[in-house]
Short mmCIF file of C-alpha atoms in Angstrom, two decimals:
data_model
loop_
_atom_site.label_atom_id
_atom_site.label_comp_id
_atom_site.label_asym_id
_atom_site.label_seq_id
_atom_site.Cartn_x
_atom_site.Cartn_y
_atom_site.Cartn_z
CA UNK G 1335 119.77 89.84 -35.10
CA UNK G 1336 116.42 88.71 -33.15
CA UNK G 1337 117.63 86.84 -29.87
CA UNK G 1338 116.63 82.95 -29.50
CA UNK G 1339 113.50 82.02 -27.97
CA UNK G 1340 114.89 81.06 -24.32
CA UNK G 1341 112.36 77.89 -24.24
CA UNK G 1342 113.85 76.63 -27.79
CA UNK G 1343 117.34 77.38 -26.37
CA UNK G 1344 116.92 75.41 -23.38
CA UNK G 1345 114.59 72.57 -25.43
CA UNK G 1346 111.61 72.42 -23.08
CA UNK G 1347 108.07 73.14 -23.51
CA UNK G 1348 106.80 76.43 -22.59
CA UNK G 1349 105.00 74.68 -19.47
CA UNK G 1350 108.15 73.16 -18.22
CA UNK G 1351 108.30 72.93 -14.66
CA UNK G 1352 111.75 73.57 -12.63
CA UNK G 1353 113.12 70.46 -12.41
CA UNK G 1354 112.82 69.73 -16.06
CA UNK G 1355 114.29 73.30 -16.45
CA UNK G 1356 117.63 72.46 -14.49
CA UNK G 1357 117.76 69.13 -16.13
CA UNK G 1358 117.94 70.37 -19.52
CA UNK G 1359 120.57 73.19 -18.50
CA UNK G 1360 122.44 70.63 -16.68
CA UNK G 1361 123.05 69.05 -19.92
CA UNK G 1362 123.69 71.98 -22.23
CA UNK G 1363 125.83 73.63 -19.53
CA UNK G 1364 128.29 70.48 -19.64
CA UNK G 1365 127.91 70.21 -23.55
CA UNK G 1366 128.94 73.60 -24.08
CA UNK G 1367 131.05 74.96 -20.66
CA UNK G 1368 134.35 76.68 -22.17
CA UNK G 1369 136.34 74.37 -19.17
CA UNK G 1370 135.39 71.48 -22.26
CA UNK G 1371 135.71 73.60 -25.50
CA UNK G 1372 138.54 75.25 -24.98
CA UNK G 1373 138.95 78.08 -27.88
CA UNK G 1374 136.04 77.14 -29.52
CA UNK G 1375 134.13 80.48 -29.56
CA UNK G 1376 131.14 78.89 -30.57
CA UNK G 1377 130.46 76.72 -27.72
CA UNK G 1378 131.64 79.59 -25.34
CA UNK G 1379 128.71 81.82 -27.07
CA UNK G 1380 126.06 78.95 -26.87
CA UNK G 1381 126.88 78.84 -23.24
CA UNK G 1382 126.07 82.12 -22.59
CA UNK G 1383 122.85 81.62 -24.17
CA UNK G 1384 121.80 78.44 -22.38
CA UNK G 1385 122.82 80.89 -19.01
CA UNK G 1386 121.26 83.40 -20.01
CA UNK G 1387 117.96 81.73 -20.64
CA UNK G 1388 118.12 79.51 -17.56
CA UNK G 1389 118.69 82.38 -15.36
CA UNK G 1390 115.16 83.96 -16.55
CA UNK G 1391 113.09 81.14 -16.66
CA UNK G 1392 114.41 79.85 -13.20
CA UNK G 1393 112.79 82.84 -11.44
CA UNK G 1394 109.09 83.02 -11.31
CA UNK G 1395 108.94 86.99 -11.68
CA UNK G 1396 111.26 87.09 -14.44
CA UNK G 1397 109.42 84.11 -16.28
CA UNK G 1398 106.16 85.95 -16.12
CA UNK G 1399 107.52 88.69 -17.79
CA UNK G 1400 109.23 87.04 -20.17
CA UNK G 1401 106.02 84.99 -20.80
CA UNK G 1402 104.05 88.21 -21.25
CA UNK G 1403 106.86 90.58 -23.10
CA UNK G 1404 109.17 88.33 -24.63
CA UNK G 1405 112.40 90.02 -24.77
CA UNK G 1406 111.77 93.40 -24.34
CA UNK G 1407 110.56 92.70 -20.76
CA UNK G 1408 114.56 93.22 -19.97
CA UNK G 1409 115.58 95.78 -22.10
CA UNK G 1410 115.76 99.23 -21.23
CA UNK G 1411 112.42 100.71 -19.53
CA UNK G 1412 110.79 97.45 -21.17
CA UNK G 1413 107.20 96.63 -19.82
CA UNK G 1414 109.03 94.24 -17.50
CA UNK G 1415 111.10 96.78 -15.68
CA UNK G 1416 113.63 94.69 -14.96
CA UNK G 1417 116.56 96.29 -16.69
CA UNK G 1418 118.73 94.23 -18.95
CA UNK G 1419 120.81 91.12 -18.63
CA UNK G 1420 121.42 89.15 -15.47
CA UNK G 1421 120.41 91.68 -12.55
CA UNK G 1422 123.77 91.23 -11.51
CA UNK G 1423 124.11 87.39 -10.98
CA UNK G 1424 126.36 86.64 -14.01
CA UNK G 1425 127.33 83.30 -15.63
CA UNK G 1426 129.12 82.13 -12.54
CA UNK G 1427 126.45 82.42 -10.36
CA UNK G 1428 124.06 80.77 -12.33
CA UNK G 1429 126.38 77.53 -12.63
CA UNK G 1430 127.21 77.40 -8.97
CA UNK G 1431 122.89 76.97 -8.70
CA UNK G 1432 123.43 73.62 -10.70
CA UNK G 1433 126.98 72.57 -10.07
CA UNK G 1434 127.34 73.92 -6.40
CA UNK G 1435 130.98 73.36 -4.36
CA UNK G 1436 132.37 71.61 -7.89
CA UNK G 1437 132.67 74.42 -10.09
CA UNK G 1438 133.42 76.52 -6.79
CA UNK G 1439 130.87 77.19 -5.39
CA UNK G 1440 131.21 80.64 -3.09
CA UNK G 1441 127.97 80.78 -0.08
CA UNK G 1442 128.30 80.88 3.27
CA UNK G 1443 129.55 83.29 5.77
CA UNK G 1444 133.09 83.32 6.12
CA UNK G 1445 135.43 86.57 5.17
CA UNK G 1446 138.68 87.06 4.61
CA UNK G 1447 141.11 85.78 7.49
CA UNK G 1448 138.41 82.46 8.09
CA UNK G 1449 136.05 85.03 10.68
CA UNK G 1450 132.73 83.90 10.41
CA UNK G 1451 129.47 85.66 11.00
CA UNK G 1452 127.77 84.27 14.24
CA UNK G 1453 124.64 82.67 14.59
CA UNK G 1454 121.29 84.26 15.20
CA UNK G 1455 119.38 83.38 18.33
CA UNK G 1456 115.51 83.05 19.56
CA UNK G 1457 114.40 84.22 22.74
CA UNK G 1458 110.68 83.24 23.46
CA UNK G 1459 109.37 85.66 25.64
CA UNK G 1460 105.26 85.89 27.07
CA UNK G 1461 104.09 88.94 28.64
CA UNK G 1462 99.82 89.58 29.87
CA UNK G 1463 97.77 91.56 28.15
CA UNK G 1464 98.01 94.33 30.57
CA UNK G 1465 101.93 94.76 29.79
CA UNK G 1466 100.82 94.80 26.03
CA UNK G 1467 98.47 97.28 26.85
CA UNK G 1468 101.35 99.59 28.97
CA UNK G 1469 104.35 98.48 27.13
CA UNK G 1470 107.41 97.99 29.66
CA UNK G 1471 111.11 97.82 29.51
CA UNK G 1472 112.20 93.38 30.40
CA UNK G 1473 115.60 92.36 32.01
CA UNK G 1474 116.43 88.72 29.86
CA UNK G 1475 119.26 87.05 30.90
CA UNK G 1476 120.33 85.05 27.21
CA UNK G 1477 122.99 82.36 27.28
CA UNK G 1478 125.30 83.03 24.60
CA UNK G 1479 128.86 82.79 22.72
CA UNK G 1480 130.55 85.99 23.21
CA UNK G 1481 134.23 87.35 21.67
CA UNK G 1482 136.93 85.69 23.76
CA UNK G 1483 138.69 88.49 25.91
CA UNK G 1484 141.85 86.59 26.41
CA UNK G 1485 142.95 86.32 22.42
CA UNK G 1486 140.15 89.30 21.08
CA UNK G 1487 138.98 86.76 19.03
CA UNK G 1488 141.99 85.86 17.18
CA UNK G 1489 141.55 82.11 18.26
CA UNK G 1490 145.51 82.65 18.81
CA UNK G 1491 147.55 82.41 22.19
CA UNK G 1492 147.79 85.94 23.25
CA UNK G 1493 151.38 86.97 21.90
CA UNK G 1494 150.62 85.11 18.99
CA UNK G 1495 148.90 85.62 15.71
CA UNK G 1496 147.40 83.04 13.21
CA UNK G 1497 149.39 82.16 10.11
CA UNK G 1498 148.36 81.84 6.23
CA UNK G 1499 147.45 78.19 5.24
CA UNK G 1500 150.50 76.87 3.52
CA UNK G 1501 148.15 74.37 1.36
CA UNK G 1502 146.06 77.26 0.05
CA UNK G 1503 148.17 80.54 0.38
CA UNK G 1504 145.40 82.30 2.37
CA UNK G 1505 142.40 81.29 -0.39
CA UNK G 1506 140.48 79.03 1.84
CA UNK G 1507 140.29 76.53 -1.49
CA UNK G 1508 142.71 74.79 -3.14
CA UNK G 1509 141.68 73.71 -7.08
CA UNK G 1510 142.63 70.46 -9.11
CA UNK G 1511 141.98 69.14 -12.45
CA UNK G 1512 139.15 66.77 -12.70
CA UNK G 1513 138.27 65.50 -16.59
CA UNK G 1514 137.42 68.70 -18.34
CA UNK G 1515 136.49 70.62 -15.46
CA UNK G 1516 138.80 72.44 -12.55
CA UNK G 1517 137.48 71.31 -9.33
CA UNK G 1518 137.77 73.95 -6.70
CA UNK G 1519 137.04 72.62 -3.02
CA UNK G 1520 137.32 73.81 0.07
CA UNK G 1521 140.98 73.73 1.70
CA UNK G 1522 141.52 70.26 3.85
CA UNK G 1523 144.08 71.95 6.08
CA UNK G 1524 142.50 74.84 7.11
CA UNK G 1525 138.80 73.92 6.33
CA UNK G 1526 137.99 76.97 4.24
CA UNK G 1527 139.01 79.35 7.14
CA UNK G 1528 142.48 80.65 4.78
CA UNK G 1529 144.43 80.58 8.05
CA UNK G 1530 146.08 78.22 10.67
CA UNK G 1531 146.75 78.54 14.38
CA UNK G 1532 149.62 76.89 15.65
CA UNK G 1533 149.22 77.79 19.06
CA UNK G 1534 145.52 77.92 20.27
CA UNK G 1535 144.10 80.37 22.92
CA UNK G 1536 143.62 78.27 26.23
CA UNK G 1537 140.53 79.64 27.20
CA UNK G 1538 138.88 79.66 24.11
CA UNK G 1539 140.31 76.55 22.63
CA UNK G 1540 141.11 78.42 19.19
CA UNK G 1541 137.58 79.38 18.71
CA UNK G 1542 138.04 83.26 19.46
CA UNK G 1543 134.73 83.04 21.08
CA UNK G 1544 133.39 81.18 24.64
CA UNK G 1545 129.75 80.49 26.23
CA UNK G 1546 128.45 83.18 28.58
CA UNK G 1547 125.20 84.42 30.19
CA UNK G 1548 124.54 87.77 29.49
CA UNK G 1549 121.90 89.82 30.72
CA UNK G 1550 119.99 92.34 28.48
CA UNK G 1551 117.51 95.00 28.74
CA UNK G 1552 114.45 94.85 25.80
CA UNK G 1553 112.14 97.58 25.12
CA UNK G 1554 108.19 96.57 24.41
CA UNK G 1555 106.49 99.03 23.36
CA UNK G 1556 102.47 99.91 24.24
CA UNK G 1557 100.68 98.31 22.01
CA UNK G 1558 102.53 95.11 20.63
CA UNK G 1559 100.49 92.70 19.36
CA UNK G 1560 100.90 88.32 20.32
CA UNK G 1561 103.86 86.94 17.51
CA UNK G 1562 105.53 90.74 17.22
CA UNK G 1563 108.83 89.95 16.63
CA UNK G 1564 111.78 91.93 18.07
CA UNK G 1565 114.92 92.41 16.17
CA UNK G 1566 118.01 93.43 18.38
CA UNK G 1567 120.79 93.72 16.06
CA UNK G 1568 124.31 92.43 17.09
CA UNK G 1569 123.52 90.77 19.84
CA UNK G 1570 123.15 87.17 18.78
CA UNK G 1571 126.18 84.97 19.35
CA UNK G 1572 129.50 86.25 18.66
CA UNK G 1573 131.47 85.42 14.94
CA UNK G 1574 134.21 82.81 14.90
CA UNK G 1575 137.98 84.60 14.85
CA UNK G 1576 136.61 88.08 15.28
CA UNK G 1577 133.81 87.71 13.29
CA UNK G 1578 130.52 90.20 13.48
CA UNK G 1579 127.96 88.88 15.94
CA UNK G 1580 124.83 87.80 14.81
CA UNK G 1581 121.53 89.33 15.86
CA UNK G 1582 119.09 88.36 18.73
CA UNK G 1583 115.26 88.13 17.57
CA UNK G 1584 112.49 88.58 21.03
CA UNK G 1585 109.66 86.54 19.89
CA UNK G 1586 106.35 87.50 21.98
CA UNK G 1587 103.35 86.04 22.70
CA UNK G 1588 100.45 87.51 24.89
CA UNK G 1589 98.84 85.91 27.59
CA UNK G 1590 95.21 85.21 27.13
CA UNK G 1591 93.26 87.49 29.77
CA UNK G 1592 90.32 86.38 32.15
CA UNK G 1593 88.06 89.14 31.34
CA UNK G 1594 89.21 90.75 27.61
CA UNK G 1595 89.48 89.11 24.01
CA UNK G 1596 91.33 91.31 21.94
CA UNK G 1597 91.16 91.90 18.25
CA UNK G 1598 93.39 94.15 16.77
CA UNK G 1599 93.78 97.61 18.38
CA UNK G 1600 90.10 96.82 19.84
CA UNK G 1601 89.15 94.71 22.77
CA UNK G 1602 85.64 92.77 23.57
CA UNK G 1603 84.12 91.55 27.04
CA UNK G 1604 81.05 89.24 27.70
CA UNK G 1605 78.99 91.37 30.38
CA UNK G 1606 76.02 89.04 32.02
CA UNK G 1607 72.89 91.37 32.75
CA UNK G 1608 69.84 90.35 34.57
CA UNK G 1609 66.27 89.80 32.51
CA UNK G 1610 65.11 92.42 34.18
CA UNK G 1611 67.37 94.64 33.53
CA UNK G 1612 67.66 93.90 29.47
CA UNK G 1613 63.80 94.53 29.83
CA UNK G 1614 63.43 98.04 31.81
CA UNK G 1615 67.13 99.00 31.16
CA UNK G 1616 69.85 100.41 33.48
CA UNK G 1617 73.31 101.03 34.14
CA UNK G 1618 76.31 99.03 35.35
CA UNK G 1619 80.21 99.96 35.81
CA UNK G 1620 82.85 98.28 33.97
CA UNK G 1621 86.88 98.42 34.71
CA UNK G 1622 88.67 99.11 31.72
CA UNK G 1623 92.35 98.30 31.07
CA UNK G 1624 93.82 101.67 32.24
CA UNK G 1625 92.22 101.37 35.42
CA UNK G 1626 89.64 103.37 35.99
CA UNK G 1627 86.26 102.72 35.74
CA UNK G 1628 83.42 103.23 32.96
CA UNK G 1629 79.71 103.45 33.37
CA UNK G 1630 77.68 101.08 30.35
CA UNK G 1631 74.00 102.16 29.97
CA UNK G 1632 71.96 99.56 28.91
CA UNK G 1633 68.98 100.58 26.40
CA UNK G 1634 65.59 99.49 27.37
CA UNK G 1635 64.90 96.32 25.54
CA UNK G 1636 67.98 95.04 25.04
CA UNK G 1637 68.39 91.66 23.61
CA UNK G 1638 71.53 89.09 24.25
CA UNK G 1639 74.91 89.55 21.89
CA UNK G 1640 73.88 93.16 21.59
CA UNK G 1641 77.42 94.90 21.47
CA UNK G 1642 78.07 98.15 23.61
CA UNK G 1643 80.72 100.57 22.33
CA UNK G 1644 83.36 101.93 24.38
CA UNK G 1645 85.33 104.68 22.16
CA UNK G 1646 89.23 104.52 23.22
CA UNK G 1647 88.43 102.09 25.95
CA UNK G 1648 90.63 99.47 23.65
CA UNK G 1649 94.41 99.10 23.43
CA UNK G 1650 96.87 101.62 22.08
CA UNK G 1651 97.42 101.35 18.42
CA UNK G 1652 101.47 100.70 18.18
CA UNK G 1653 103.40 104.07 17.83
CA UNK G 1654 100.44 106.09 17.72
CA UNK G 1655 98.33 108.45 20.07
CA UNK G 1656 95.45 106.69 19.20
CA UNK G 1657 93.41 103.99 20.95
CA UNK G 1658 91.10 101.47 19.79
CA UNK G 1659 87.18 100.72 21.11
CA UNK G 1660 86.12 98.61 23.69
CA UNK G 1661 82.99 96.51 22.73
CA UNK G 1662 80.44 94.96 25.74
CA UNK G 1663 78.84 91.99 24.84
CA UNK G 1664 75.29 91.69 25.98
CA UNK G 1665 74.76 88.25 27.82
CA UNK G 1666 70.62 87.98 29.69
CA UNK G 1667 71.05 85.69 32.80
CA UNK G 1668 67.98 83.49 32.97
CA UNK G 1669 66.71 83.45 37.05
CA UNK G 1670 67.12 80.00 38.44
CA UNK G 1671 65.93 78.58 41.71
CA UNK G 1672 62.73 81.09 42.30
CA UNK G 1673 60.56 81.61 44.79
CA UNK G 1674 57.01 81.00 45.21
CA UNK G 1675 56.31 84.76 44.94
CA UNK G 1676 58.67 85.26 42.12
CA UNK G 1677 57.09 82.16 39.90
CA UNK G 1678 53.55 83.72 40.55
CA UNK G 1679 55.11 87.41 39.08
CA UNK G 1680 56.38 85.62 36.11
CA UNK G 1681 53.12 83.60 35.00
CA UNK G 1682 51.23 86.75 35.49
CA UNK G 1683 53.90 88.69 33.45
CA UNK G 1684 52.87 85.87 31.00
CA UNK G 1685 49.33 85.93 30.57
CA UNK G 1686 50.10 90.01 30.36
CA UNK G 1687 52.53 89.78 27.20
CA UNK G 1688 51.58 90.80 23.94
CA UNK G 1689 52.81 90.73 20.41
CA UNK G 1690 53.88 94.07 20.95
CA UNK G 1691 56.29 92.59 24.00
CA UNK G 1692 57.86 89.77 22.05
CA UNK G 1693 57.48 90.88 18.24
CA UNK G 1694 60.66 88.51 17.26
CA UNK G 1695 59.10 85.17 19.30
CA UNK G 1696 55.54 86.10 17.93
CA UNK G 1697 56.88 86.59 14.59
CA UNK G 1698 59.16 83.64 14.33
CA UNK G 1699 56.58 81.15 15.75
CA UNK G 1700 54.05 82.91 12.93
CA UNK G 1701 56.57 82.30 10.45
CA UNK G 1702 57.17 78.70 11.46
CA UNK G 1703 52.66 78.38 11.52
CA UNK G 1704 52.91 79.60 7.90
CA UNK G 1705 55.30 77.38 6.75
CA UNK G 1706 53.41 73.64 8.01
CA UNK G 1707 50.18 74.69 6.77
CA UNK G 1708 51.72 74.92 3.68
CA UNK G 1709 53.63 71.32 3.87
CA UNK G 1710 49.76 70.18 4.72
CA UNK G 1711 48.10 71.71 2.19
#
C-alpha cells in the first residue's frame, strides 16, 4: 500500500512555512496521541503518521528531498540518501520539539547521580603581527570553577555521601496525571539532580566545585590568522557533583602593524619613492618580517600603485613549509619646497618632454580633445 502524501497528512499546502507546520501537528498530535485513545489502534497508527511526516518536513534537507523524490528519497539507497525512517529521532523526540518539559521532555546536561557538564569559557586574547608571523607558546592566567578538593566533587561533607531523592527514587522527575496526558516534570526536591545532600561540603557549599585562578600555557602556532579560534578541551569550568569539565576556547585577534597589511598567507607595504627615481630607476632595501633585509629594484619608468613581488617574503602558511609573497606598493613622492635651481631644472625638463615621455597624459588629454569636439560638432 502507497504511503500518504506527508503534506495531505499534515493538511497544509505544499508551501507551508514552519510555523504553520507545527501548528497543524500540534493539533493532530493531541487528536490522535495514544495517552488520549487508549487501545484504539487506529489513532495510535495515525499518530505515527502525523510524526512521521512532521519529522521530514520540519528539516529543510529532508524536505528538499522529499520535495524532489517523494518517498523513495528515504528508502534504501533512494536518491535522497538518507536511509529510512526517522534517522534515529523516533516518535518521542519529535513530540518533546512541540510539547517540550510536558510530555517529558529530556535536554540538558545532567547524568546520572545530578553531575552536570560544566560550562564553556572565552578567553580573548590579541597578539602583533610579528607573533603571528613566529607563532609562540602564551602563559594565561583564566579565572575559573575547578573540582572541589575537599569533597572530590561529591558536593558531600567529606565522610559523607549524597543520598537518592526520596520524592523521585533517583529519576530526577517525578510524573502525574494531567487530563489525558501524564505530565512528567522535573523533581521539586532535588531539582532534577536524582540525589540529595544532607550534609553539604563546607568549602564548596554542596556545589562539588569552587572559583579559582588557574594559570595555563597555550600554543599559537606560526601562521594563525586574526579570529582563529583555539579549542582546549577540558579545561573550561569544572561539572557540578563530579561532572566533566567543559572546554576553554582562545579567541585571537591580530594587532594591526605600522608598516604591513596582510591578506591571507601574503603581506603588502606602501613604499614612497622619489620622482626621480620612478623615472631613471634604482634600488632601495626593505626589512621583511623575519628580519633580515631585502633589496627592491625599481624598473625604469615606474608609475605609482605599481606592485613589487617579494616571493616567500609573506607569512607562513599554517602547518605548512610554505610561505606566502610579499607585495611593494609603488607610491611617487611629489618634491615640495624647491629651490630656485631645482624649479629652473624642472621647467626645462618641461619644455624637453615629449609624447614619447608621457604617452598616458598625452593620450588621455587626446582622448578627452576628441571627445568635446564631438559635443561641439
Amino acid at each position: 500500500m502507497a504511503k500518504p502524501d506527508y503534506y495531505e497528512t499534515l493538511g497544509v499546502a505544499r508551501g507551508a512555512d514552519e510555523k504553520e507546520l507545527k501548528s497543524a501537528y500540534r493539533k493532530l498530535a493531541m487528536k490522535y496521541h495514544p495517552d488520549k485513545n487508549p487501545g484504539n489502534a487506529d489513532a495510535e497508527h495515525k499518530f505515527k503518521e502525523v510524526s512521521e511526516a512532521y519529522e521530514t518536513l520540519k528539516d529543510p534537507q529532508k524536505r528538499a528531498a522529499y520535495d524532489r523524490f517523494g518517498h523513495a528519497a528515504f528508502e534504501q539507497g533512494g536518491p535522497g540518501g538518507m536511509g529510512g525512517g526517522f534517522g534515529g529521532g523516533g516518535f518521542s523526540d519529535i513530540f518533546e520539539d512541540i510539547f517540550g518539559e510536558m510530555m517529558g521532555g529530556r535536554g540538558g546536561r545532567r547524568s546520572s547521580g545530578g553531575r552536570e557538564r560544566g560550562a564553556d569559557l572565552r578567553y580573548n586574547m590579541e597578539i602583533s603581527l610579528e607573533e603571528a608571523y613566529t607563532g609562540k607558546t602564551a602563559q594565561i592566567r583564566v579565572p575559573t570553577s575547578i573540582t572541589c578538593d575537599a569533597c572530590s566533587g561529591s558536593g558531600a561533607k567529606p565522610g559523607t555521601q549524597p543520598t537518592t531523592c526520596s520524592t523521585c527514587g533517583g529519576a530526577g522527575r517525578v510524573r502525574a496525571a494531567q487530563g489525558f496526558f501524564s505530565v512528567e516534570r522535573t523533581c521539586p526536591t532535588c531539582h532534577g539532580r536524582g540525589q540529595t545532600i544532607t550534609d553539604p561540603c563546607t568549602k564548596c557549599a554542596g556545589q562539588g566545585r569552587v572559583t579559582e585562578e588557574r594559570s595555563l600555557s597555550v600554543n599559537i602556532p606560526a601562521g594563525i590568522e586574526d579570529g582563529t579560534r583555539i579549542r582546549l578541551s577540558g579545561e573550561g569550568e569544572a561539572g557540578m557533583r563530579g561532572g566533566p569539565s567543559g572546554d576553554l576556547y582562545i579567541f585571537l585577534s591580530v594587532r594591526p602593524h605600522a608598516v604591513f597589511q596582510r591578506e591571507g598567507a601574503d603581506l603588502y607595504c606602501s613604499v614612497p619613492i622619489s620622482m626621480t627615481t620612478a623615472a631613471l630607476g634604482g634600488k632601495f632595501d626593505i626589512t621583511t618580517m623575519d628580519g633580515a633585509r631585502s633589496r627592491v629594484t625599481v624598473p625604469e619608468g615606474t608609475q605609482p600603485g605599481k606592485e613589487l613581488r617579494l616571493r616567500g617574503k609573506g607569512m607562513p602558511v599554517l602547518r605548512s613549509a610554505q610561505f606566502g609573497d610579499l607585495y611593494v606598493r609603488i607610491t611617487i613622492e611629489t618634491p615640495q619646497k624647491l629651490s630656485k635651481r631645482q624649479r629652473e631644472l624642472l621647467m626645462e625638463f618641461q619644455e624637453l618632454s615629449s609624447k614619447e615621455t608621457s604617452p598616458e597624459s598625452t593620450g588621455f588629454f587626446s582622448k578627452m580633445k576628441g571627445f568635446f569636439d564631438t559635443m561641439s560638432d
